[in-house]
Coordinates of C-alpha atoms and ligand atoms in Angstrom, one line a residue:
M207 CA 7.3 68.8 97.7
T208 CA 7.9 65.0 97.5
Q209 CA 6.0 64.7 94.6
T210 CA 7.3 67.5 92.7
L211 CA 10.5 65.7 92.9
A212 CA 9.3 61.9 92.0
S213 CA 7.5 63.9 89.0
S214 CA 10.6 65.6 87.8
L215 CA 12.8 62.7 88.2
S216 CA 11.1 60.4 86.1
E217 CA 10.1 63.0 83.8
F218 CA 13.6 63.0 82.8
A219 CA 15.2 59.6 83.7
D220 CA 15.4 58.5 80.3
I221 CA 17.5 61.8 79.3
R222 CA 21.1 61.8 79.0
F223 CA 23.0 65.0 79.9
T224 CA 26.2 64.7 77.9
T225 CA 27.8 68.2 78.7
G226 CA 29.3 68.9 81.8
I227 CA 27.6 71.4 84.6
S228 CA 29.4 73.3 86.8
I229 CA 27.2 74.3 89.7
I230 CA 28.0 77.5 91.8
I231 CA 27.1 78.1 95.1
P232 CA 28.2 81.7 96.6
T233 CA 28.1 81.2 100.6
Y234 CA 28.2 83.0 103.3
K235 CA 28.2 81.1 107.2
E236 CA 26.0 78.0 105.5
V237 CA 27.7 75.4 107.2
E238 CA 24.4 73.9 108.2
N239 CA 23.1 73.9 104.9
I240 CA 26.3 72.6 103.3
P241 CA 25.7 68.7 103.6
H242 CA 22.4 68.8 102.9
I243 CA 22.5 70.5 99.1
L244 CA 25.8 68.2 98.5
E245 CA 23.3 65.3 99.4
R246 CA 20.4 66.5 97.2
I247 CA 22.8 67.4 94.3
D248 CA 24.3 63.7 94.6
Q249 CA 20.8 62.1 94.4
L250 CA 20.2 64.2 91.0
R251 CA 23.8 63.5 90.0
R252 CA 23.0 59.3 90.3
A253 CA 19.8 59.5 88.7
H254 CA 20.8 61.3 85.7
D255 CA 24.6 60.1 85.4
L256 CA 25.6 63.6 85.2
T257 CA 29.2 65.1 85.2
L258 CA 29.4 68.0 87.2
E259 CA 31.2 70.1 89.6
V260 CA 30.0 71.8 92.8
L261 CA 32.0 75.0 93.4
F262 CA 31.4 76.7 96.8
L263 CA 32.3 80.6 96.8
D264 CA 32.5 81.4 100.3
D265 CA 33.5 85.0 101.6
N266 CA 35.5 83.8 104.4
S267 CA 32.6 82.5 106.7
Q268 CA 35.3 80.7 108.8
D269 CA 32.3 78.7 110.3
G270 CA 33.3 75.3 109.3
S271 CA 32.6 75.7 106.0
A272 CA 35.7 74.3 104.4
E273 CA 35.3 71.3 106.9
A274 CA 31.9 70.7 106.0
V275 CA 32.8 70.4 102.1
A276 CA 35.7 68.4 102.7
A277 CA 33.7 66.1 105.8
A278 CA 31.0 65.4 102.8
G279 CA 33.7 63.3 100.8
Y280 CA 32.8 64.1 97.1
D281 CA 35.5 64.5 94.6
W282 CA 33.4 66.6 92.5
A283 CA 32.6 69.5 94.9
R284 CA 35.4 71.5 96.0
I285 CA 35.4 75.0 98.0
I286 CA 37.0 78.5 96.8
V287 CA 37.8 80.7 100.1
R288 CA 37.6 85.0 98.7
T289 CA 38.9 86.9 101.0
K290 CA 38.6 90.1 98.6
D291 CA 36.0 91.9 97.0
R292 CA 33.1 90.6 99.5
G293 CA 29.6 89.9 97.9
L294 CA 27.3 87.7 96.5
S295 CA 27.7 88.8 92.3
P296 CA 31.2 89.2 92.7
A297 CA 31.4 85.8 94.3
V298 CA 29.4 84.2 91.4
I299 CA 31.4 85.9 89.0
D300 CA 34.5 84.4 90.1
G301 CA 32.9 81.3 90.2
F302 CA 31.6 81.4 87.1
A303 CA 35.3 82.3 85.6
A304 CA 36.9 79.5 87.6
A305 CA 34.3 76.6 86.2
Q306 CA 35.8 74.0 84.3
Y307 CA 32.3 72.8 82.6
P308 CA 30.3 74.3 79.1
V309 CA 27.0 74.7 81.2
L310 CA 26.5 76.8 84.4
V311 CA 24.3 77.0 87.2
C312 CA 24.2 79.2 89.8
M313 CA 21.8 78.8 92.9
D314 CA 21.2 79.7 96.7
C315 CA 22.8 77.3 99.2
D316 CA 19.5 77.4 101.8
L317 CA 17.8 74.2 99.4
S318 CA 15.1 77.3 98.4
H319 CA 16.3 76.2 94.9
P320 CA 15.2 72.8 94.5
P321 CA 18.2 71.3 92.7
E322 CA 16.1 68.7 91.2
K323 CA 14.9 71.2 88.9
V324 CA 18.6 71.7 87.0
P325 CA 18.1 68.8 84.2
Q326 CA 14.3 70.4 83.3
M327 CA 16.7 74.0 82.7
I328 CA 19.4 72.1 80.9
L329 CA 16.9 70.3 78.8
A330 CA 15.8 74.3 77.7
L331 CA 19.4 75.5 77.2
N332 CA 19.7 72.8 74.7
T333 CA 16.7 73.6 72.9
G334 CA 18.0 77.3 72.0
Q335 CA 17.1 78.9 75.3
Q336 CA 20.3 81.7 75.7
M337 CA 19.6 81.7 79.6
V338 CA 17.5 79.4 82.0
I339 CA 16.0 80.9 85.2
G340 CA 14.4 78.9 87.7
S341 CA 11.3 81.4 88.4
R342 CA 8.8 81.8 91.1
Y343 CA 6.6 84.0 88.6
V344 CA 5.5 81.5 85.9
P345 CA 2.4 79.5 86.0
G346 CA 3.1 76.1 88.2
A347 CA 5.2 78.1 90.3
S348 CA 5.1 78.8 94.1
T349 CA 6.5 80.1 96.9
D350 CA 6.3 79.2 100.7
D351 CA 3.0 80.6 102.1
D352 CA 5.0 82.7 105.0
W353 CA 6.0 85.3 102.5
G354 CA 4.8 88.5 104.6
F355 CA 3.1 91.0 102.5
L356 CA 6.3 93.3 102.6
R357 CA 8.4 90.6 101.2
W358 CA 6.0 90.4 98.2
L359 CA 5.3 94.0 97.5
N360 CA 9.5 94.4 98.1
S361 CA 9.5 91.8 95.6
V362 CA 7.2 92.8 93.1
V363 CA 8.7 96.6 93.0
A364 CA 11.7 95.4 92.3
T365 CA 10.8 93.3 88.9
L366 CA 8.4 96.0 87.8
L367 CA 11.9 98.4 88.2
A368 CA 13.1 95.9 85.6
R369 CA 10.7 95.7 83.3
P370 CA 12.1 98.3 80.6
L371 CA 15.3 95.8 80.8
T372 CA 14.1 93.1 80.4
S373 CA 10.5 90.4 80.0
V374 CA 11.9 87.7 82.2
R375 CA 9.1 87.3 85.0
D376 CA 11.3 86.7 87.8
P377 CA 14.8 88.5 86.6
M378 CA 15.9 88.7 90.6
S379 CA 15.8 84.6 91.2
G380 CA 19.4 83.8 92.3
F381 CA 18.5 80.5 90.2
F382 CA 19.5 80.3 86.7
A383 CA 21.4 78.5 84.0
M384 CA 23.4 79.7 80.9
R385 CA 26.4 78.7 78.7
K386 CA 30.1 79.5 79.9
G387 CA 30.8 80.8 76.3
D388 CA 28.3 83.6 76.7
F389 CA 29.9 84.2 80.1
D390 CA 33.1 84.5 78.7
S391 CA 32.6 86.7 75.8
V392 CA 31.2 89.5 78.5
N393 CA 33.7 91.6 79.5
D394 CA 31.8 94.6 81.3
L395 CA 30.3 93.0 84.0
N396 CA 29.8 95.3 86.7
P397 CA 26.9 94.6 89.4
V398 CA 26.3 96.0 92.6
G399 CA 24.1 94.3 95.5
Y400 CA 22.6 90.6 94.4
K401 CA 21.0 90.9 91.5
I402 CA 23.5 89.1 88.9
A403 CA 21.0 87.1 86.6
L404 CA 19.6 90.6 85.8
E405 CA 23.4 91.9 85.1
L406 CA 24.1 88.8 83.1
V407 CA 20.7 89.0 81.1
V408 CA 21.4 92.8 80.2
K409 CA 25.2 92.8 79.7
C410 CA 24.9 89.5 77.5
G411 CA 22.1 90.9 75.5
F412 CA 20.1 87.7 76.0
E413 CA 17.2 88.0 74.3
N414 CA 16.0 84.3 74.5
V415 CA 15.4 83.6 78.3
G416 CA 13.6 80.6 79.3
E417 CA 11.7 80.2 82.6
V418 CA 11.2 77.1 84.2
P419 CA 8.4 77.2 87.6
I420 CA 10.3 76.4 90.7
H421 CA 8.7 76.2 94.2
F422 CA 10.4 78.3 96.0
T423 CA 11.0 77.2 100.0
D424 CA 12.0 79.4 102.9
R425 CA 15.1 78.9 104.5
I426 CA 15.4 76.2 107.5
H427 CA 19.2 76.7 108.6
G428 CA 20.7 80.2 108.9
E429 CA 19.3 83.3 107.9
S430 CA 18.9 85.7 104.8
K431 CA 21.9 87.7 104.0
L432 CA 19.6 90.0 101.6
T433 CA 19.5 93.2 104.2
F434 CA 18.0 96.4 103.6
K435 CA 21.4 98.0 103.0
E436 CA 21.9 95.3 100.0
Q437 CA 18.5 96.2 98.5
L438 CA 19.2 99.7 98.4
K439 CA 22.4 98.8 96.2
Y440 CA 19.3 97.9 93.6
I441 CA 18.6 101.2 92.8
K442 CA 22.2 102.3 92.0
H443 CA 22.6 98.7 89.8
L444 CA 19.4 99.7 88.1
R445 CA 20.7 102.8 87.1
R446 CA 23.9 101.4 85.3
L447 CA 21.9 98.9 83.8
Y448 CA 19.5 101.9 82.4
L449 CA 22.5 103.7 81.3
H450 CA 23.9 100.6 79.6
R451 CA 20.7 99.9 77.8
F452 CA 19.3 103.5 77.0
A453 CA 22.3 105.8 77.3
N454 CA 21.5 108.9 75.5
A455 CA 17.7 108.8 76.5
M456 CA 19.1 108.0 80.3
Y457 CA 21.5 111.0 79.8
L458 CA 18.8 113.3 78.5
A459 CA 16.4 112.9 81.0
Q460 CA 19.0 113.1 83.9
F461 CA 20.0 116.3 82.0
L462 CA 16.3 117.6 82.1
V463 CA 15.9 116.4 85.6
V464 CA 19.0 119.0 86.3
G465 CA 17.2 121.9 84.3
A466 CA 14.1 121.6 86.4
S467 CA 16.1 121.4 89.6
G468 CA 17.7 124.2 88.4
V469 CA 14.5 126.4 88.3
V470 CA 13.5 125.3 91.7
V471 CA 17.2 126.6 92.9
N472 CA 16.6 130.0 90.9
L473 CA 13.3 130.5 92.3
A474 CA 14.3 129.7 95.8
V475 CA 17.3 131.8 96.1
L476 CA 15.5 134.6 94.3
S477 CA 12.7 134.5 97.3
L478 CA 15.6 134.4 100.1
L479 CA 17.5 137.2 98.6
L480 CA 14.2 139.2 98.4
V481 CA 13.3 138.4 102.2
M482 CA 16.9 139.9 103.0
G483 CA 16.0 142.8 101.2
L484 CA 18.1 143.1 98.5
P485 CA 17.3 145.1 95.5
E486 CA 15.5 143.0 93.0
T487 CA 18.4 142.8 89.9
V488 CA 20.9 141.5 92.3
C489 CA 18.1 139.2 93.6
L490 CA 17.6 137.8 89.8
A491 CA 21.2 137.7 89.5
G492 CA 21.6 135.9 92.5
G493 CA 19.2 133.4 91.4
I494 CA 20.7 133.0 87.5
G495 CA 24.3 132.7 89.3
V496 CA 23.6 129.9 92.3
S497 CA 21.3 128.1 89.8
V498 CA 23.9 128.0 87.2
L499 CA 26.2 126.8 89.7
T500 CA 24.3 123.6 90.9
N501 CA 23.2 123.0 87.7
F502 CA 27.1 122.4 86.8
L503 CA 27.6 120.5 89.8
L504 CA 25.0 118.0 89.9
N505 CA 25.6 117.7 85.8
R506 CA 29.2 116.7 86.5
R507 CA 28.3 114.4 89.7
F508 CA 25.0 113.0 88.4
T509 CA 23.8 113.5 84.5
F510 CA 27.8 112.5 83.2
S511 CA 28.7 111.2 86.1
Y512 CA 31.5 109.2 84.1
A513 CA 33.4 112.7 83.7
R514 CA 33.6 113.9 87.4
H515 CA 37.2 113.1 87.5
G516 CA 37.7 115.6 84.4
H517 CA 39.1 118.9 85.5
L518 CA 37.0 121.1 86.9
G519 CA 37.8 124.6 85.8
K520 CA 38.4 123.6 81.8
Q521 CA 34.4 121.8 82.7
F522 CA 32.8 124.8 84.3
L523 CA 34.2 127.5 81.3
G524 CA 33.2 124.7 78.8
F525 CA 29.5 124.8 80.1
L526 CA 29.6 128.3 80.7
G527 CA 30.3 128.2 76.7
A528 CA 27.5 125.8 76.0
S529 CA 25.4 127.8 77.7
A530 CA 26.2 131.1 76.5
V531 CA 25.9 129.1 72.7
G532 CA 22.8 127.9 73.8
A533 CA 21.3 131.3 74.8
G534 CA 22.9 132.7 71.3
V535 CA 20.6 129.6 69.4
S536 CA 17.6 130.2 71.7
F537 CA 17.7 133.3 70.3
V538 CA 18.5 133.5 66.7
M539 CA 15.8 130.1 66.6
S540 CA 12.9 132.5 68.1
V541 CA 13.8 135.3 65.8
F542 CA 13.7 133.0 63.2
L543 CA 10.2 131.0 64.2
R544 CA 8.5 134.5 65.1
S545 CA 9.1 136.0 61.4
Q546 CA 8.7 133.1 59.3
I547 CA 6.3 130.7 61.3
T548 CA 4.2 131.9 64.3
D549 CA 3.5 135.3 62.7
G550 CA -0.1 136.1 62.6
L551 CA -0.6 133.8 65.5
S552 CA -2.1 134.3 68.8
Y553 CA 0.8 134.2 71.5
G554 CA 3.0 134.0 68.1
L555 CA 6.1 135.8 70.6
H556 CA 5.2 133.1 73.2
L557 CA 5.2 130.5 70.7
A558 CA 8.0 131.3 69.4
A559 CA 10.0 131.7 72.5
L560 CA 9.2 128.4 73.4
G561 CA 10.6 127.2 70.5
G562 CA 13.7 129.5 70.8
I563 CA 14.1 127.4 74.6
A564 CA 13.7 124.0 73.4
S565 CA 16.1 124.2 70.6
G566 CA 18.5 126.1 73.0
M567 CA 18.1 123.0 75.2
I568 CA 18.9 120.9 72.8
F569 CA 21.5 122.6 71.8
N570 CA 23.0 122.6 75.3
Y571 CA 22.5 119.2 76.0
L572 CA 24.4 117.9 73.4
G573 CA 27.4 120.5 74.0
N574 CA 27.7 119.2 77.3
R575 CA 27.4 115.8 76.4
F576 CA 29.7 115.5 73.6
L577 CA 32.4 118.6 74.1
V578 CA 32.0 119.7 78.0
F579 CA 31.7 116.0 79.5
R580 CA 32.8 114.1 76.5
K581 CA 33.7 110.4 77.2
T582 CA 37.5 111.0 76.2
H583 CA 37.8 112.9 79.7
I584 CA 37.1 110.0 81.8
R585 CA 40.4 109.0 83.6
K586 CA 40.5 105.3 84.3
Ligands
LIG151 N1 30.4 84.4 98.4 C1 29.2 85.3 99.3 N2 29.2 86.6 99.9 N3 27.9 84.5 99.3 C2 26.9 85.1 99.8 C3 26.9 86.6 99.9 C4 28.4 87.0 100.2 O1 28.5 88.5 100.5 N4 26.2 87.2 100.8 C5 24.9 85.9 100.7 N5 25.5 84.9 99.7 C6 25.0 83.8 99.5 C7 24.5 82.7 100.6 O2 24.7 82.2 101.6 C8 23.1 82.1 99.8 O3 23.8 81.1 99.7 C9 22.9 83.0 98.6 O4 24.3 83.8 98.3 C10 21.9 83.6 98.6 O5 21.6 84.8 100.1 P1 20.4 84.7 101.2 O6 20.7 85.0 101.9 O7 20.0 83.2 100.6 O8 19.3 85.3 100.0 P2 17.8 85.5 100.2 O9 17.1 84.0 100.0 O10 17.0 86.4 101.1 O11 17.8 86.2 98.5 C11 17.3 85.3 97.4 O12 16.2 85.7 96.5 C12 16.5 86.8 96.1 C13 15.1 87.4 95.2 O13 14.3 87.5 96.0 C14 18.6 84.8 96.7 O14 18.3 83.9 95.5 C15 18.6 86.1 95.9 O15 19.8 86.0 94.7 C16 17.8 86.6 95.1 O16 17.9 87.9 94.4
LIG152 MN1 18.1 82.7 100.2

C-alpha cells in the first residue's frame, strides 16, 4: 500500500495540474472516515499544488458528519446536507451540479478508493479520454483478499450484464473522473440504485473511457450501505439503460416475450376449462379470450410501460383492432405465399402459414408500438 502511494506520487510530482478539481463524495453515516479522507486528499493537494474542492453530499446522517467537516478546518471542503430524494446516485448528481471546477471526481468516503490515483486519472482525461475510471478489473489492479466468493460472483455477474452497454471492464466502480461540461450537457439522467458511473457512460454516450488500475481496500470504519435491496434495483436500472441504448430491439424482444407468455396462458386456461367439463369450443374461446387480455395488460404495463397511464379503454380497443388487422395480414400473406412461393413444396401450406404468422406478428408489433401505445400518449 505505502509503496503504491510513493510510486504514484513521485511519478507525477513534476506535473502541474492547472485545472481545478471538484471531488464529490456521497456520504451516509461516514463520520469516522471523514477526517481520514480529508487528510489523504490534503496530502495529495499539497504534493501537487492542486486547486480543488471537496463536496460531501450527505443524506442527513446526523452522526456528526457536518461537525467533522467543519472541525477539519479546510476552506476547500464543505458538506451539503440533503433531505430529499435519498440515495447514492441522486447525491452524486447533486454534487456534480453544485461543483465549481471543470473536472469532476467521484469517490467513496470509506477510503476504498485511493485519492492518490486522482492525478493519473486527470492526466488520462487531459489526453483524450472522456471519462476515467479507477478500476478493479484491469492489469495491475487488485482488491483486498477477504472478498468472499459471493461478493466476487455478484460483481462479475453485474459487470457481465452491463457488457452490451459498454466495454468498460469495471463500470460498477464508484471511483471516476469526467468533465463538468459533459455532465452539464446531458439532461436525461435517471439512475436507480448505485451504478452512477454506468448511467453516465451510457447517457453521455462516452466512447473513450480510460481505466486506471487501483488497489481496492476494504473499508475499516463503518459498514457498506450496498444492501440486497439496492442490488435488486440494478435490474431495473439495466432495463432502463437497455431501453435507452437499444430502444427498438428491446420493445420487440419484450413484445415477443409477452406473446410467448400468451401461448402459455392460452393453453393453461384451455386445460383448466376442459377439466371443469366445459364443451371444447368454450374451452378454446376461453383460452383465446384470457390470453388476449393478459397480452394486452402485459404489453401495456411492461413492453410499452411508458404508455401505462394512457386511456385503458381506448388502448384496449386499439389493441383488438391491431390484432384483427394483424390476423387479416397473416391470412392474405399466407394465401399469397401458398399460391406464389410455396406451391409444390412439401409442407407448402404449413410454410405459407408460418410466413403469414410472422408477417402478422410484425404488423401487430408495429401497430402496437406506433399507434396503440405510441409515445405521444405519455402524460408527464
Ligand atoms: N448521500 C448518500 N446517500 N451516500 C450514500 C448512500 C445514500 O443513500 N448510500 C451510500 N452512500 C455513500 C457511502 O457513505 C459511501 O461513501 C459511498 O456512498 C459508497 O457506499 P458504500 O456503502 O461504501 O458502498 P460499497 O463499498 O459497498 O460499494 C462500492 O462498490 C460498488 C461496486 O462494487 C461503491 O463504490 C459503489 O459505488 C460501487 O458500485
Ligand atoms: Mn465502499
